[in-house]
PDB file of C-alpha atoms and ligand atoms in Angstrom:
ATOM      1  CA  UNK A   1     -63.593 -57.942 -13.855  1.00  0.00           C
ATOM      2  CA  UNK A   2     -66.931 -60.567 -13.944  1.00  0.00           C
ATOM      3  CA  UNK A   3     -67.839 -61.245 -17.446  1.00  0.00           C
ATOM      4  CA  UNK A   4     -70.958 -62.708 -17.222  1.00  0.00           C
ATOM      5  CA  UNK A   5     -72.823 -61.001 -14.157  1.00  0.00           C
ATOM      6  CA  UNK A   6     -73.137 -56.924 -13.654  1.00  0.00           C
ATOM      7  CA  UNK A   7     -72.911 -55.938 -10.035  1.00  0.00           C
ATOM      8  CA  UNK A   8     -75.449 -53.096  -9.575  1.00  0.00           C
ATOM      9  CA  UNK A   9     -75.841 -51.097  -5.827  1.00  0.00           C
ATOM     10  CA  UNK A  10     -79.507 -49.391  -6.564  1.00  0.00           C
ATOM     11  CA  UNK A  11     -79.469 -48.419  -2.707  1.00  0.00           C
ATOM     12  CA  UNK A  12     -77.372 -48.664   0.530  1.00  0.00           C
ATOM     13  CA  UNK A  13     -77.229 -52.165   1.816  1.00  0.00           C
ATOM     14  CA  UNK A  14     -78.797 -53.761  -1.501  1.00  0.00           C
ATOM     15  CA  UNK A  15     -77.039 -55.727  -4.017  1.00  0.00           C
ATOM     16  CA  UNK A  16     -77.961 -56.945  -6.901  1.00  0.00           C
ATOM     17  CA  UNK A  17     -76.364 -59.885  -9.183  1.00  0.00           C
ATOM     18  CA  UNK A  18     -77.704 -59.564 -12.831  1.00  0.00           C
ATOM     19  CA  UNK A  19     -77.296 -62.324 -14.732  1.00  0.00           C
ATOM     20  CA  UNK A  20     -75.406 -61.438 -18.340  1.00  0.00           C
ATOM     21  CA  UNK A  21     -75.290 -63.361 -21.257  1.00  0.00           C
ATOM     22  CA  UNK A  22     -77.874 -62.235 -23.559  1.00  0.00           C
ATOM     23  CA  UNK A  23     -77.060 -64.049 -26.863  1.00  0.00           C
ATOM     24  CA  UNK A  24     -77.643 -67.203 -24.916  1.00  0.00           C
ATOM     25  CA  UNK A  25     -80.469 -66.231 -22.688  1.00  0.00           C
ATOM     26  CA  UNK A  26     -78.371 -66.198 -19.219  1.00  0.00           C
ATOM     27  CA  UNK A  27     -77.040 -69.874 -19.855  1.00  0.00           C
ATOM     28  CA  UNK A  28     -75.066 -70.746 -16.863  1.00  0.00           C
ATOM     29  CA  UNK A  29     -71.458 -71.621 -17.873  1.00  0.00           C
ATOM     30  CA  UNK A  30     -69.033 -72.271 -15.098  1.00  0.00           C
ATOM     31  CA  UNK A  31     -66.788 -68.633 -15.299  1.00  0.00           C
ATOM     32  CA  UNK A  32     -70.935 -67.330 -14.490  1.00  0.00           C
ATOM     33  CA  UNK A  33     -71.533 -69.740 -11.377  1.00  0.00           C
ATOM     34  CA  UNK A  34     -67.496 -69.257  -9.928  1.00  0.00           C
ATOM     35  CA  UNK A  35     -68.237 -65.178 -10.746  1.00  0.00           C
ATOM     36  CA  UNK A  36     -71.833 -65.268  -8.830  1.00  0.00           C
ATOM     37  CA  UNK A  37     -69.503 -67.306  -6.202  1.00  0.00           C
ATOM     38  CA  UNK A  38     -67.027 -64.979  -5.752  1.00  0.00           C
ATOM     39  CA  UNK A  39     -69.253 -61.951  -5.542  1.00  0.00           C
ATOM     40  CA  UNK A  40     -71.816 -63.706  -2.916  1.00  0.00           C
ATOM     41  CA  UNK A  41     -68.121 -64.516  -1.216  1.00  0.00           C
ATOM     42  CA  UNK A  42     -67.633 -60.628  -0.825  1.00  0.00           C
ATOM     43  CA  UNK A  43     -71.065 -59.419   0.028  1.00  0.00           C
ATOM     44  CA  UNK A  44     -70.910 -62.303   3.097  1.00  0.00           C
ATOM     45  CA  UNK A  45     -68.244 -61.039   4.614  1.00  0.00           C
ATOM     46  CA  UNK A  46     -69.745 -57.186   4.300  1.00  0.00           C
ATOM     47  CA  UNK A  47     -71.629 -55.571   6.615  1.00  0.00           C
ATOM     48  CA  UNK A  48     -72.843 -53.069   4.447  1.00  0.00           C
ATOM     49  CA  UNK A  49     -74.263 -55.579   2.471  1.00  0.00           C
ATOM     50  CA  UNK A  50     -77.887 -56.521   3.646  1.00  0.00           C
ATOM     51  CA  UNK A  51     -79.413 -58.361   1.392  1.00  0.00           C
ATOM     52  CA  UNK A  52     -78.948 -59.742  -2.525  1.00  0.00           C
ATOM     53  CA  UNK A  53     -81.075 -59.866  -5.641  1.00  0.00           C
ATOM     54  CA  UNK A  54     -80.393 -62.115  -8.226  1.00  0.00           C
ATOM     55  CA  UNK A  55     -81.717 -61.544 -11.509  1.00  0.00           C
ATOM     56  CA  UNK A  56     -81.412 -61.903 -15.165  1.00  0.00           C
ATOM     57  CA  UNK A  57     -83.247 -59.774 -18.537  1.00  0.00           C
ATOM     58  CA  UNK A  58     -86.429 -59.826 -19.265  1.00  0.00           C
ATOM     59  CA  UNK A  59     -86.514 -62.025 -21.473  1.00  0.00           C
ATOM     60  CA  UNK A  60     -84.263 -64.770 -19.499  1.00  0.00           C
ATOM     61  CA  UNK A  61     -83.460 -65.158 -15.474  1.00  0.00           C
ATOM     62  CA  UNK A  62     -81.615 -67.756 -17.091  1.00  0.00           C
ATOM     63  CA  UNK A  63     -82.134 -70.790 -19.497  1.00  0.00           C
ATOM     64  CA  UNK A  64     -80.398 -73.592 -17.696  1.00  0.00           C
ATOM     65  CA  UNK A  65     -77.167 -74.802 -17.725  1.00  0.00           C
ATOM     66  CA  UNK A  66     -75.315 -73.826 -20.706  1.00  0.00           C
ATOM     67  CA  UNK A  67     -75.782 -77.137 -22.955  1.00  0.00           C
ATOM     68  CA  UNK A  68     -72.443 -76.323 -25.448  1.00  0.00           C
ATOM     69  CA  UNK A  69     -70.475 -76.710 -22.477  1.00  0.00           C
ATOM     70  CA  UNK A  70     -72.293 -79.819 -20.997  1.00  0.00           C
ATOM     71  CA  UNK A  71     -72.113 -81.469 -24.413  1.00  0.00           C
ATOM     72  CA  UNK A  72     -68.973 -83.227 -24.442  1.00  0.00           C
ATOM     73  CA  UNK A  73     -68.762 -83.959 -21.003  1.00  0.00           C
ATOM     74  CA  UNK A  74     -68.490 -87.403 -19.403  1.00  0.00           C
ATOM     75  CA  UNK A  75     -69.033 -89.265 -16.190  1.00  0.00           C
ATOM     76  CA  UNK A  76     -65.801 -88.821 -15.344  1.00  0.00           C
ATOM     77  CA  UNK A  77     -65.266 -85.099 -16.105  1.00  0.00           C
ATOM     78  CA  UNK A  78     -68.353 -84.332 -14.322  1.00  0.00           C
ATOM     79  CA  UNK A  79     -67.052 -85.973 -11.053  1.00  0.00           C
ATOM     80  CA  UNK A  80     -63.383 -84.653 -11.562  1.00  0.00           C
ATOM     81  CA  UNK A  81     -64.960 -80.741 -11.938  1.00  0.00           C
ATOM     82  CA  UNK A  82     -67.034 -81.450  -8.981  1.00  0.00           C
ATOM     83  CA  UNK A  83     -68.904 -78.296 -10.293  1.00  0.00           C
ATOM     84  CA  UNK A  84     -71.973 -78.785  -7.728  1.00  0.00           C
ATOM     85  CA  UNK A  85     -69.579 -77.742  -4.493  1.00  0.00           C
ATOM     86  CA  UNK A  86     -70.071 -73.992  -5.962  1.00  0.00           C
ATOM     87  CA  UNK A  87     -73.673 -74.194  -6.392  1.00  0.00           C
ATOM     88  CA  UNK A  88     -73.793 -75.580  -2.726  1.00  0.00           C
ATOM     89  CA  UNK A  89     -72.053 -72.732  -1.818  1.00  0.00           C
ATOM     90  CA  UNK A  90     -74.770 -70.355  -3.069  1.00  0.00           C
ATOM     91  CA  UNK A  91     -77.054 -72.568  -0.918  1.00  0.00           C
ATOM     92  CA  UNK A  92     -74.749 -71.965   1.840  1.00  0.00           C
ATOM     93  CA  UNK A  93     -75.078 -67.798   1.209  1.00  0.00           C
ATOM     94  CA  UNK A  94     -75.718 -66.620   5.099  1.00  0.00           C
ATOM     95  CA  UNK A  95     -78.092 -62.880   3.939  1.00  0.00           C
ATOM     96  CA  UNK A  96     -81.186 -62.717   2.712  1.00  0.00           C
ATOM     97  CA  UNK A  97     -80.803 -63.651  -1.159  1.00  0.00           C
ATOM     98  CA  UNK A  98     -83.721 -62.809  -3.307  1.00  0.00           C
ATOM     99  CA  UNK A  99     -84.712 -64.295  -7.049  1.00  0.00           C
ATOM    100  CA  UNK A 100     -86.663 -61.948  -9.539  1.00  0.00           C
ATOM    101  CA  UNK A 101     -87.746 -63.963 -12.253  1.00  0.00           C
ATOM    102  CA  UNK A 102     -88.886 -62.443 -15.955  1.00  0.00           C
ATOM    103  CA  UNK A 103     -88.757 -64.570 -18.837  1.00  0.00           C
ATOM    104  CA  UNK A 104     -87.282 -67.561 -18.299  1.00  0.00           C
ATOM    105  CA  UNK A 105     -86.226 -69.826 -15.955  1.00  0.00           C
ATOM    106  CA  UNK A 106     -85.392 -73.105 -17.250  1.00  0.00           C
ATOM    107  CA  UNK A 107     -83.300 -76.339 -15.843  1.00  0.00           C
ATOM    108  CA  UNK A 108     -80.313 -74.897 -14.090  1.00  0.00           C
ATOM    109  CA  UNK A 109     -81.673 -71.185 -14.259  1.00  0.00           C
ATOM    110  CA  UNK A 110     -84.842 -72.543 -12.064  1.00  0.00           C
ATOM    111  CA  UNK A 111     -82.512 -74.288  -9.476  1.00  0.00           C
ATOM    112  CA  UNK A 112     -80.512 -71.326  -8.888  1.00  0.00           C
ATOM    113  CA  UNK A 113     -83.563 -69.606  -8.267  1.00  0.00           C
ATOM    114  CA  UNK A 114     -84.919 -72.286  -5.496  1.00  0.00           C
ATOM    115  CA  UNK A 115     -81.379 -72.138  -4.321  1.00  0.00           C
ATOM    116  CA  UNK A 116     -82.519 -68.357  -3.328  1.00  0.00           C
ATOM    117  CA  UNK A 117     -84.473 -67.700  -0.748  1.00  0.00           C
ATOM    118  CA  UNK A 118     -87.479 -65.971  -1.788  1.00  0.00           C
ATOM    119  CA  UNK A 119     -89.094 -65.799  -5.392  1.00  0.00           C
ATOM    120  CA  UNK A 120     -90.838 -63.525  -6.919  1.00  0.00           C
ATOM    121  CA  UNK A 121     -91.315 -63.311 -10.877  1.00  0.00           C
ATOM    122  CA  UNK A 122     -93.272 -61.056 -13.707  1.00  0.00           C
ATOM    123  CA  UNK A 123     -96.067 -62.128 -15.271  1.00  0.00           C
ATOM    124  CA  UNK A 124     -95.264 -63.347 -18.244  1.00  0.00           C
ATOM    125  CA  UNK A 125     -92.093 -65.610 -16.335  1.00  0.00           C
ATOM    126  CA  UNK A 126     -92.470 -69.536 -17.356  1.00  0.00           C
ATOM    127  CA  UNK A 127     -90.786 -71.423 -14.802  1.00  0.00           C
ATOM    128  CA  UNK A 128     -89.655 -75.321 -16.207  1.00  0.00           C
ATOM    129  CA  UNK A 129     -87.324 -78.250 -15.658  1.00  0.00           C
ATOM    130  CA  UNK A 130     -86.634 -79.701 -19.025  1.00  0.00           C
ATOM    131  CA  UNK A 131     -83.654 -81.477 -18.878  1.00  0.00           C
ATOM    132  CA  UNK A 132     -85.726 -84.889 -19.997  1.00  0.00           C
ATOM    133  CA  UNK A 133     -85.502 -83.504 -23.601  1.00  0.00           C
ATOM    134  CA  UNK A 134     -81.840 -83.653 -23.301  1.00  0.00           C
ATOM    135  CA  UNK A 135     -81.906 -87.118 -21.814  1.00  0.00           C
ATOM    136  CA  UNK A 136     -80.757 -85.846 -18.711  1.00  0.00           C
ATOM    137  CA  UNK A 137     -82.422 -85.351 -15.265  1.00  0.00           C
ATOM    138  CA  UNK A 138     -81.918 -82.034 -13.112  1.00  0.00           C
ATOM    139  CA  UNK A 139     -78.391 -82.182 -11.552  1.00  0.00           C
ATOM    140  CA  UNK A 140     -78.439 -78.829  -8.915  1.00  0.00           C
ATOM    141  CA  UNK A 141     -81.480 -79.412  -6.935  1.00  0.00           C
ATOM    142  CA  UNK A 142     -84.399 -79.918  -9.469  1.00  0.00           C
ATOM    143  CA  UNK A 143     -85.710 -82.880  -8.214  1.00  0.00           C
ATOM    144  CA  UNK A 144     -85.101 -81.930  -4.597  1.00  0.00           C
ATOM    145  CA  UNK A 145     -86.055 -78.375  -3.927  1.00  0.00           C
ATOM    146  CA  UNK A 146     -88.681 -78.135  -6.445  1.00  0.00           C
ATOM    147  CA  UNK A 147     -90.328 -81.483  -4.658  1.00  0.00           C
ATOM    148  CA  UNK A 148     -90.172 -79.220  -1.275  1.00  0.00           C
ATOM    149  CA  UNK A 149     -91.822 -76.127  -3.289  1.00  0.00           C
ATOM    150  CA  UNK A 150     -94.828 -77.556  -5.086  1.00  0.00           C
ATOM    151  CA  UNK A 151     -95.408 -81.243  -4.085  1.00  0.00           C
ATOM    152  CA  UNK A 152     -94.364 -84.599  -5.963  1.00  0.00           C
ATOM    153  CA  UNK A 153     -97.588 -84.407  -8.798  1.00  0.00           C
ATOM    154  CA  UNK A 154     -96.858 -81.128 -10.199  1.00  0.00           C
ATOM    155  CA  UNK A 155     -92.738 -82.009  -9.553  1.00  0.00           C
ATOM    156  CA  UNK A 156     -93.107 -85.113 -11.196  1.00  0.00           C
ATOM    157  CA  UNK A 157     -95.108 -83.851 -13.775  1.00  0.00           C
ATOM    158  CA  UNK A 158     -92.422 -80.728 -14.743  1.00  0.00           C
ATOM    159  CA  UNK A 159     -89.146 -83.204 -14.118  1.00  0.00           C
ATOM    160  CA  UNK A 160     -90.401 -86.285 -16.067  1.00  0.00           C
ATOM    161  CA  UNK A 161     -92.656 -84.547 -18.899  1.00  0.00           C
ATOM    162  CA  UNK A 162     -90.692 -80.908 -18.831  1.00  0.00           C
ATOM    163  CA  UNK A 163     -94.139 -79.341 -17.881  1.00  0.00           C
ATOM    164  CA  UNK A 164     -93.624 -75.443 -17.879  1.00  0.00           C
ATOM    165  CA  UNK A 165     -95.177 -73.429 -15.494  1.00  0.00           C
ATOM    166  CA  UNK A 166     -96.663 -69.497 -16.370  1.00  0.00           C
ATOM    167  CA  UNK A 167     -96.190 -67.561 -12.932  1.00  0.00           C
ATOM    168  CA  UNK A 168     -99.335 -67.707 -12.178  1.00  0.00           C
ATOM    169  CA  UNK A 169     -99.049 -71.081 -11.730  1.00  0.00           C
ATOM    170  CA  UNK A 170     -95.732 -71.014 -10.294  1.00  0.00           C
ATOM    171  CA  UNK A 171     -97.393 -68.543  -7.717  1.00  0.00           C
ATOM    172  CA  UNK A 172    -100.299 -71.093  -7.067  1.00  0.00           C
ATOM    173  CA  UNK A 173     -97.785 -73.952  -6.650  1.00  0.00           C
ATOM    174  CA  UNK A 174     -95.973 -71.848  -3.987  1.00  0.00           C
ATOM    175  CA  UNK A 175     -92.906 -71.681  -6.058  1.00  0.00           C
ATOM    176  CA  UNK A 176     -92.676 -68.158  -6.053  1.00  0.00           C
ATOM    177  CA  UNK A 177     -94.477 -65.615  -3.545  1.00  0.00           C
ATOM    178  CA  UNK A 178     -95.384 -62.719  -5.600  1.00  0.00           C
ATOM    179  CA  UNK A 179     -96.201 -61.925  -9.130  1.00  0.00           C
ATOM    180  CA  UNK A 180     -96.003 -58.296 -10.297  1.00  0.00           C
ATOM    181  CA  UNK A 181     -96.296 -57.001 -13.897  1.00  0.00           C
ATOM    182  CA  UNK A 182     -92.583 -57.339 -15.856  1.00  0.00           C
ATOM    183  CA  UNK A 183     -91.818 -53.805 -16.135  1.00  0.00           C
ATOM    184  CA  UNK A 184     -91.936 -53.212 -12.192  1.00  0.00           C
ATOM    185  CA  UNK A 185     -90.683 -56.609 -10.912  1.00  0.00           C
ATOM    186  CA  UNK A 186     -87.672 -55.446 -10.151  1.00  0.00           C
ATOM    187  CA  UNK A 187     -88.510 -51.846  -8.099  1.00  0.00           C
ATOM    188  CA  UNK A 188     -90.573 -54.529  -6.161  1.00  0.00           C
ATOM    189  CA  UNK A 189     -87.824 -56.725  -5.976  1.00  0.00           C
ATOM    190  CA  UNK A 190     -85.559 -53.454  -4.369  1.00  0.00           C
ATOM    191  CA  UNK A 191     -88.169 -52.850  -2.186  1.00  0.00           C
ATOM    192  CA  UNK A 192     -88.450 -56.118  -0.889  1.00  0.00           C
ATOM    193  CA  UNK A 193     -84.840 -56.181  -0.465  1.00  0.00           C
ATOM    194  CA  UNK A 194     -84.324 -52.788   1.543  1.00  0.00           C
ATOM    195  CA  UNK A 195     -87.477 -53.652   3.940  1.00  0.00           C
ATOM    196  CA  UNK A 196     -85.080 -57.114   4.565  1.00  0.00           C
ATOM    197  CA  UNK A 197     -82.109 -54.638   4.792  1.00  0.00           C
ATOM    198  CA  UNK A 198     -82.993 -52.235   7.700  1.00  0.00           C
ATOM    199  CA  UNK A 199     -83.909 -55.655   9.956  1.00  0.00           C
ATOM    200  CA  UNK A 200     -81.708 -57.209  13.010  1.00  0.00           C
ATOM    201  CA  UNK A 201     -79.108 -58.722  11.175  1.00  0.00           C
ATOM    202  CA  UNK A 202     -77.762 -61.574  12.940  1.00  0.00           C
ATOM    203  CA  UNK A 203     -81.528 -62.468  13.536  1.00  0.00           C
ATOM    204  CA  UNK A 204     -82.211 -62.856   9.956  1.00  0.00           C
ATOM    205  CA  UNK A 205     -79.352 -64.748   9.557  1.00  0.00           C
ATOM    206  CA  UNK A 206     -80.655 -67.220  12.178  1.00  0.00           C
ATOM    207  CA  UNK A 207     -84.278 -66.832  10.950  1.00  0.00           C
ATOM    208  CA  UNK A 208     -82.740 -68.175   6.899  1.00  0.00           C
ATOM    209  CA  UNK A 209     -81.226 -71.246   8.900  1.00  0.00           C
ATOM    210  CA  UNK A 210     -83.647 -72.156  10.546  1.00  0.00           C
ATOM    211  CA  UNK A 211     -86.475 -71.768   7.556  1.00  0.00           C
ATOM    212  CA  UNK A 212     -83.863 -74.409   5.846  1.00  0.00           C
ATOM    213  CA  UNK A 213     -83.433 -76.431   8.581  1.00  0.00           C
ATOM    214  CA  UNK A 214     -87.224 -77.241   7.523  1.00  0.00           C
ATOM    215  CA  UNK A 215     -85.693 -78.725   4.061  1.00  0.00           C
ATOM    216  CA  UNK A 216     -82.699 -80.505   6.030  1.00  0.00           C
ATOM    217  CA  UNK A 217     -83.996 -81.925   8.328  1.00  0.00           C
ATOM    218  CA  UNK A 218     -86.884 -84.125  10.185  1.00  0.00           C
ATOM    219  CA  UNK A 219     -89.251 -82.131  12.222  1.00  0.00           C
ATOM    220  CA  UNK A 220     -87.596 -83.167  15.304  1.00  0.00           C
ATOM    221  CA  UNK A 221     -84.398 -81.766  14.171  1.00  0.00           C
ATOM    222  CA  UNK A 222     -85.602 -78.940  12.562  1.00  0.00           C
ATOM    223  CA  UNK A 223     -87.186 -77.490  15.780  1.00  0.00           C
ATOM    224  CA  UNK A 224     -84.117 -78.063  17.665  1.00  0.00           C
ATOM    225  CA  UNK A 225     -82.004 -76.158  15.406  1.00  0.00           C
ATOM    226  CA  UNK A 226     -84.507 -73.554  15.339  1.00  0.00           C
ATOM    227  CA  UNK A 227     -84.939 -73.899  19.276  1.00  0.00           C
ATOM    228  CA  UNK A 228     -80.835 -73.070  19.335  1.00  0.00           C
ATOM    229  CA  UNK A 229     -80.924 -70.795  17.076  1.00  0.00           C
ATOM    230  CA  UNK A 230     -83.536 -68.561  18.946  1.00  0.00           C
ATOM    231  CA  UNK A 231     -81.583 -69.171  22.547  1.00  0.00           C
ATOM    232  CA  UNK A 232     -78.255 -67.642  20.662  1.00  0.00           C
ATOM    233  CA  UNK A 233     -80.280 -64.303  19.640  1.00  0.00           C
ATOM    234  CA  UNK A 234     -80.696 -63.674  23.561  1.00  0.00           C
ATOM    235  CA  UNK A 235     -76.996 -63.236  23.619  1.00  0.00           C
ATOM    236  CA  UNK A 236     -77.133 -60.289  21.159  1.00  0.00           C
ATOM    237  CA  UNK A 237     -77.404 -56.429  21.375  1.00  0.00           C
ATOM    238  CA  UNK A 238     -80.173 -56.570  18.799  1.00  0.00           C
ATOM    239  CA  UNK A 239     -82.548 -59.006  21.105  1.00  0.00           C
ATOM    240  CA  UNK A 240     -82.042 -56.300  23.938  1.00  0.00           C
ATOM    241  CA  UNK A 241     -82.527 -53.480  21.438  1.00  0.00           C
ATOM    242  CA  UNK A 242     -85.610 -54.747  20.068  1.00  0.00           C
ATOM    243  CA  UNK A 243     -87.568 -55.651  23.117  1.00  0.00           C
ATOM    244  CA  UNK A 244     -86.450 -52.338  25.205  1.00  0.00           C
ATOM    245  CA  UNK A 245     -87.258 -50.425  21.795  1.00  0.00           C
ATOM    246  CA  UNK A 246     -90.524 -52.282  21.740  1.00  0.00           C
ATOM    247  CA  UNK A 247     -91.412 -51.203  25.107  1.00  0.00           C
ATOM    248  CA  UNK A 248     -90.426 -47.517  25.465  1.00  0.00           C
ATOM    249  CA  UNK A 249     -92.454 -47.483  22.013  1.00  0.00           C
ATOM    250  CA  UNK A 250     -89.739 -46.443  19.214  1.00  0.00           C
ATOM    251  CA  UNK A 251     -87.768 -48.040  16.530  1.00  0.00           C
ATOM    252  CA  UNK A 252     -85.718 -50.080  16.903  1.00  0.00           C
ATOM    253  CA  UNK A 253     -81.597 -49.332  16.280  1.00  0.00           C
ATOM    254  CA  UNK A 254     -80.029 -52.558  14.856  1.00  0.00           C
ATOM    255  CA  UNK A 255     -76.680 -53.299  15.375  1.00  0.00           C
ATOM    256  CA  UNK A 256     -75.826 -56.211  14.151  1.00  0.00           C
ATOM    257  CA  UNK A 257     -74.077 -57.496  17.593  1.00  0.00           C
TER     258      UNK A 257
HETATM  259  C1  HXC B   1     -76.582 -72.789 -24.337  1.00  0.00           C
HETATM  260  C2  HXC B   1     -78.587 -71.838 -25.173  1.00  0.00           C
HETATM  261  C3  HXC B   1     -79.362 -72.264 -23.954  1.00  0.00           C
HETATM  262  C4  HXC B   1     -79.247 -72.981 -23.156  1.00  0.00           C
HETATM  263  C5  HXC B   1     -80.842 -71.052 -25.107  1.00  0.00           C
HETATM  264  N1  HXC B   1     -79.303 -70.737 -25.557  1.00  0.00           N
HETATM  265  N2  HXC B   1     -80.689 -71.644 -24.004  1.00  0.00           N
HETATM  266  N3  HXC B   1     -77.449 -71.929 -25.090  1.00  0.00           N
HETATM  267  N4  HXC B   1     -77.161 -73.542 -23.406  1.00  0.00           N
HETATM  268  N5  HXC B   1     -79.533 -73.798 -21.821  1.00  0.00           N
HETATM  269  C6  HXC B   1     -78.974 -70.138 -27.055  1.00  0.00           C
HETATM  270  C7  HXC B   1     -79.927 -70.488 -28.349  1.00  0.00           C
HETATM  271  O1  HXC B   1     -78.895 -71.731 -28.446  1.00  0.00           O
HETATM  272  C8  HXC B   1     -79.885 -69.833 -28.964  1.00  0.00           C
HETATM  273  O2  HXC B   1     -78.658 -69.460 -29.558  1.00  0.00           O
HETATM  274  C9  HXC B   1     -80.132 -68.373 -28.110  1.00  0.00           C
HETATM  275  O3  HXC B   1     -79.828 -68.979 -26.715  1.00  0.00           O
HETATM  276  C10 HXC B   1     -81.759 -67.829 -28.343  1.00  0.00           C
HETATM  277  O4  HXC B   1     -82.246 -69.023 -27.493  1.00  0.00           O
HETATM  278  P1  HXC B   1     -83.745 -69.567 -29.023  1.00  0.00           P
HETATM  279  O5  HXC B   1     -83.690 -71.283 -28.389  1.00  0.00           O
HETATM  280  O6  HXC B   1     -83.033 -69.037 -30.515  1.00  0.00           O
HETATM  281  O7  HXC B   1     -84.715 -68.649 -28.322  1.00  0.00           O
HETATM  282  P2  HXC B   1     -86.077 -69.205 -28.025  1.00  0.00           P
HETATM  283  O8  HXC B   1     -86.787 -69.366 -29.382  1.00  0.00           O
HETATM  284  O9  HXC B   1     -86.777 -68.181 -28.289  1.00  0.00           O
HETATM  285  O10 HXC B   1     -86.640 -69.953 -27.369  1.00  0.00           O
HETATM  286  C11 HXC B   1     -85.862 -70.089 -25.725  1.00  0.00           C
HETATM  287  C12 HXC B   1     -85.782 -71.423 -25.132  1.00  0.00           C
HETATM  288  C13 HXC B   1     -84.656 -72.028 -25.646  1.00  0.00           C
HETATM  289  C14 HXC B   1     -87.230 -72.315 -25.438  1.00  0.00           C
HETATM  290  C15 HXC B   1     -85.363 -71.144 -23.778  1.00  0.00           C
HETATM  291  O11 HXC B   1     -83.244 -71.468 -26.101  1.00  0.00           O
HETATM  292  C16 HXC B   1     -84.079 -73.445 -25.128  1.00  0.00           C
HETATM  293  O12 HXC B   1     -85.678 -74.196 -24.823  1.00  0.00           O
HETATM  294  N6  HXC B   1     -83.192 -73.400 -23.959  1.00  0.00           N
HETATM  295  C17 HXC B   1     -82.955 -75.019 -23.610  1.00  0.00           C
HETATM  296  C18 HXC B   1     -83.467 -75.110 -22.300  1.00  0.00           C
HETATM  297  C19 HXC B   1     -82.676 -76.005 -21.571  1.00  0.00           C
HETATM  298  O13 HXC B   1     -83.139 -77.084 -22.261  1.00  0.00           O
HETATM  299  N7  HXC B   1     -82.585 -75.877 -20.329  1.00  0.00           N
HETATM  300  C20 HXC B   1     -82.153 -76.990 -19.426  1.00  0.00           C
HETATM  301  C21 HXC B   1     -80.675 -76.972 -19.931  1.00  0.00           C
HETATM  302  S1  HXC B   1     -79.911 -78.633 -18.807  1.00  0.00           S
HETATM  303  P3  HXC B   1     -77.837 -69.356 -31.208  1.00  0.00           P
HETATM  304  O14 HXC B   1     -76.989 -68.757 -31.476  1.00  0.00           O
HETATM  305  O15 HXC B   1     -79.222 -70.112 -31.921  1.00  0.00           O
HETATM  306  O16 HXC B   1     -78.807 -67.974 -31.334  1.00  0.00           O
HETATM  307  C22 HXC B   1     -79.596 -77.947 -17.468  1.00  0.00           C
HETATM  308  C23 HXC B   1     -79.456 -79.218 -16.459  1.00  0.00           C
HETATM  309  C24 HXC B   1     -78.758 -78.275 -15.192  1.00  0.00           C
HETATM  310  O17 HXC B   1     -79.831 -76.799 -17.092  1.00  0.00           O
HETATM  311  C25 HXC B   1     -77.320 -79.362 -14.379  1.00  0.00           C
HETATM  312  C26 HXC B   1     -77.490 -78.735 -13.215  1.00  0.00           C
HETATM  313  C27 HXC B   1     -76.390 -77.897 -13.372  1.00  0.00           C
END
């Protein structure tokens, strides 16, 4: 049984991973990241799971990597443990992953949220990369995904000068796609996951991979990846069904085949 996360199933097809280390504002120790990975590994191959929400508490999505665990680390322990391999596996989860952020998403907490596909937030959420205050820099994507999301100048202020963003600022900057009153954030996260859970699974997977290709590659390579995924979907039953259903003016019945 995981000790640092709670697993919930609010609706058919939807799973919630809730970070649950309230005493340390959901600080991310190695065990927590391992438990998130183990949960996602199971969800990846379970056809009954169609969309996943990652969330925390009202006070904190996560206040960063666990500083007490990190404080004694050395270059060699960091290199040997290669913790980021597990973070990379979260980024490779093939189904839609929604981050629902209430409270603080700081340092590794924001990096974890940015590893998700869609980030939504409560009105009182706060976002930051305050690692500079600890004499380090972000190490799990904070200088990269954040820069893609909000642009260079704001990313520089956040990473170099620990500038925090309000939910409103995060919305305007494109870091989050929607903001809700904190008490209804999860309701909206579940609604969004429910919509995603009703969509054609193989097309969703190809869509996620294709959008992610925009972060990894040049435009030419990204377009090639998109085109390849587009072509491949014409080999699925769901493409036949989706187009037939449109022509027959009925709802498509997706099979994930
Ligand atoms: C370990 C943490 C923690 C963290 C909070 N706590 N953040 N413990 N690691 N990242 C603990 C506090 O020590 C405290 O424990 C308890 O949680 C409550 O926190 P307070 O500070 O008392 O709460 P508050 O005054 O409300 O301030 C909230 C806060 C502050 C602004 C979020 O806790 C804070 O600045 N935290 C650190 C944020 C940060 O620097 N994150 C980046 C980490 S580096 P006690 O025992 O005193 O009650 C990082 C690198 C990522 O993430 C690299 C890739 C993995």
